[in-house]
Amino acid sequence: MKPLEVFSSDEPAHVKTLKKYRGHYDLFIKTGELVNFNHDIQNELLEVLRLKHPGYEYNRRCDACVCEFLVLTYREFKNEL
């Protein structure tokens, strides 16, 4: 994760959330591993993804589903980051 991530005060809350957890996505893309991607983080990112996909759900017990959720979330908002 990037230390001292700088947030603009006029950024939307969902962009701040995406930047806050970007390290998890970057690590997964580089190594294929998810580390400390707990339910609290997943809940925050799920709220963000539901801005574009209101009824989105995934199986949190399925590792592949969790990875797909993470990638989809950052893919959907890549133009805002």
mmCIF file of C-alpha atoms in Angstrom:
data_model
loop_
_atom_site.group_PDB
_atom_site.id
_atom_site.type_symbol
_atom_site.label_atom_id
_atom_site.label_comp_id
_atom_site.label_asym_id
_atom_site.label_seq_id
_atom_site.Cartn_x
_atom_site.Cartn_y
_atom_site.Cartn_z
ATOM 1 C CA MET A 1 0.000 0.000 0.000
ATOM 2 C CA LYS A 2 1.115 3.518 -0.707
ATOM 3 C CA PRO A 3 2.165 5.402 2.408
ATOM 4 C CA LEU A 4 0.702 8.847 2.960
ATOM 5 C CA GLU A 5 -1.917 8.706 0.216
ATOM 6 C CA VAL A 6 -3.002 12.265 -0.479
ATOM 7 C CA PHE A 7 -6.729 12.949 -0.658
ATOM 8 C CA SER A 8 -8.241 16.083 -2.070
ATOM 9 C CA SER A 9 -10.914 17.547 0.182
ATOM 10 C CA ASP A 10 -13.256 17.992 -2.783
ATOM 11 C CA GLU A 11 -13.096 14.347 -3.887
ATOM 12 C CA PRO A 12 -16.300 12.303 -3.645
ATOM 13 C CA ALA A 13 -16.431 9.861 -0.742
ATOM 14 C CA HIS A 14 -16.373 6.815 -3.029
ATOM 15 C CA VAL A 15 -13.119 7.989 -4.662
ATOM 16 C CA LYS A 16 -11.542 8.440 -1.225
ATOM 17 C CA THR A 17 -12.607 4.903 -0.310
ATOM 18 C CA LEU A 18 -11.173 3.491 -3.535
ATOM 19 C CA LYS A 19 -7.866 5.281 -2.981
ATOM 20 C CA LYS A 20 -7.761 4.154 0.646
ATOM 21 C CA TYR A 21 -7.874 0.468 -0.335
ATOM 22 C CA ARG A 22 -6.068 0.648 -3.695
ATOM 23 C CA GLY A 23 -3.113 -1.203 -2.210
ATOM 24 C CA HIS A 24 -5.165 -4.400 -1.933
ATOM 25 C CA TYR A 25 -6.043 -4.210 -5.622
ATOM 26 C CA ASP A 26 -2.480 -3.381 -6.672
ATOM 27 C CA LEU A 27 -1.064 -6.271 -4.640
ATOM 28 C CA PHE A 28 -3.604 -8.684 -6.103
ATOM 29 C CA ILE A 29 -2.862 -7.599 -9.669
ATOM 30 C CA LYS A 30 0.917 -7.880 -9.139
ATOM 31 C CA THR A 31 1.048 -11.086 -7.100
ATOM 32 C CA GLY A 32 -2.344 -12.778 -7.261
ATOM 33 C CA GLU A 33 -2.618 -12.613 -3.469
ATOM 34 C CA LEU A 34 -5.097 -10.880 -1.192
ATOM 35 C CA VAL A 35 -3.731 -9.945 2.219
ATOM 36 C CA ASN A 36 -5.836 -8.513 5.061
ATOM 37 C CA PHE A 37 -8.821 -7.975 2.762
ATOM 38 C CA ASN A 38 -11.258 -8.311 5.645
ATOM 39 C CA HIS A 39 -15.051 -8.009 5.736
ATOM 40 C CA ASP A 40 -14.994 -4.376 6.861
ATOM 41 C CA ILE A 41 -12.953 -3.377 3.813
ATOM 42 C CA GLN A 42 -15.146 -5.514 1.573
ATOM 43 C CA ASN A 43 -18.261 -3.819 2.977
ATOM 44 C CA GLU A 44 -16.896 -0.359 2.213
ATOM 45 C CA LEU A 45 -15.942 -1.339 -1.331
ATOM 46 C CA LEU A 46 -19.293 -3.051 -1.837
ATOM 47 C CA GLU A 47 -21.033 0.232 -1.014
ATOM 48 C CA VAL A 48 -18.903 1.884 -3.693
ATOM 49 C CA LEU A 49 -19.631 -0.764 -6.319
ATOM 50 C CA ARG A 50 -23.344 -0.571 -5.590
ATOM 51 C CA LEU A 51 -23.296 3.033 -6.812
ATOM 52 C CA LYS A 52 -23.096 1.543 -10.324
ATOM 53 C CA HIS A 53 -24.555 -1.921 -9.655
ATOM 54 C CA PRO A 54 -27.221 -1.491 -6.931
ATOM 55 C CA GLY A 55 -28.130 -5.159 -6.536
ATOM 56 C CA TYR A 56 -24.617 -6.579 -6.705
ATOM 57 C CA GLU A 57 -23.877 -9.521 -4.397
ATOM 58 C CA TYR A 58 -21.062 -12.048 -4.236
ATOM 59 C CA ASN A 59 -20.152 -15.117 -2.218
ATOM 60 C CA ARG A 60 -17.657 -14.039 0.452
ATOM 61 C CA ARG A 61 -16.745 -17.678 1.124
ATOM 62 C CA CYS A 62 -15.565 -18.173 -2.453
ATOM 63 C CA ASP A 63 -12.004 -16.911 -2.944
ATOM 64 C CA ALA A 64 -12.457 -16.529 -6.700
ATOM 65 C CA CYS A 65 -15.667 -14.546 -6.149
ATOM 66 C CA VAL A 66 -13.940 -12.165 -3.722
ATOM 67 C CA CYS A 67 -11.118 -11.622 -6.213
ATOM 68 C CA GLU A 68 -13.612 -11.016 -9.011
ATOM 69 C CA PHE A 69 -15.437 -8.492 -6.820
ATOM 70 C CA LEU A 70 -12.218 -6.577 -6.125
ATOM 71 C CA VAL A 71 -11.191 -6.457 -9.788
ATOM 72 C CA LEU A 72 -14.686 -5.465 -10.922
ATOM 73 C CA THR A 73 -14.856 -2.651 -8.373
ATOM 74 C CA TYR A 74 -11.622 -1.041 -9.536
ATOM 75 C CA ARG A 75 -12.400 -1.664 -13.212
ATOM 76 C CA GLU A 76 -15.752 0.118 -12.908
ATOM 77 C CA PHE A 77 -14.191 3.212 -11.362
ATOM 78 C CA LYS A 78 -10.815 3.307 -13.141
ATOM 79 C CA ASN A 79 -11.681 6.564 -14.927
ATOM 80 C CA GLU A 80 -12.274 8.300 -11.586
ATOM 81 C CA LEU A 81 -8.935 7.374 -10.016
#
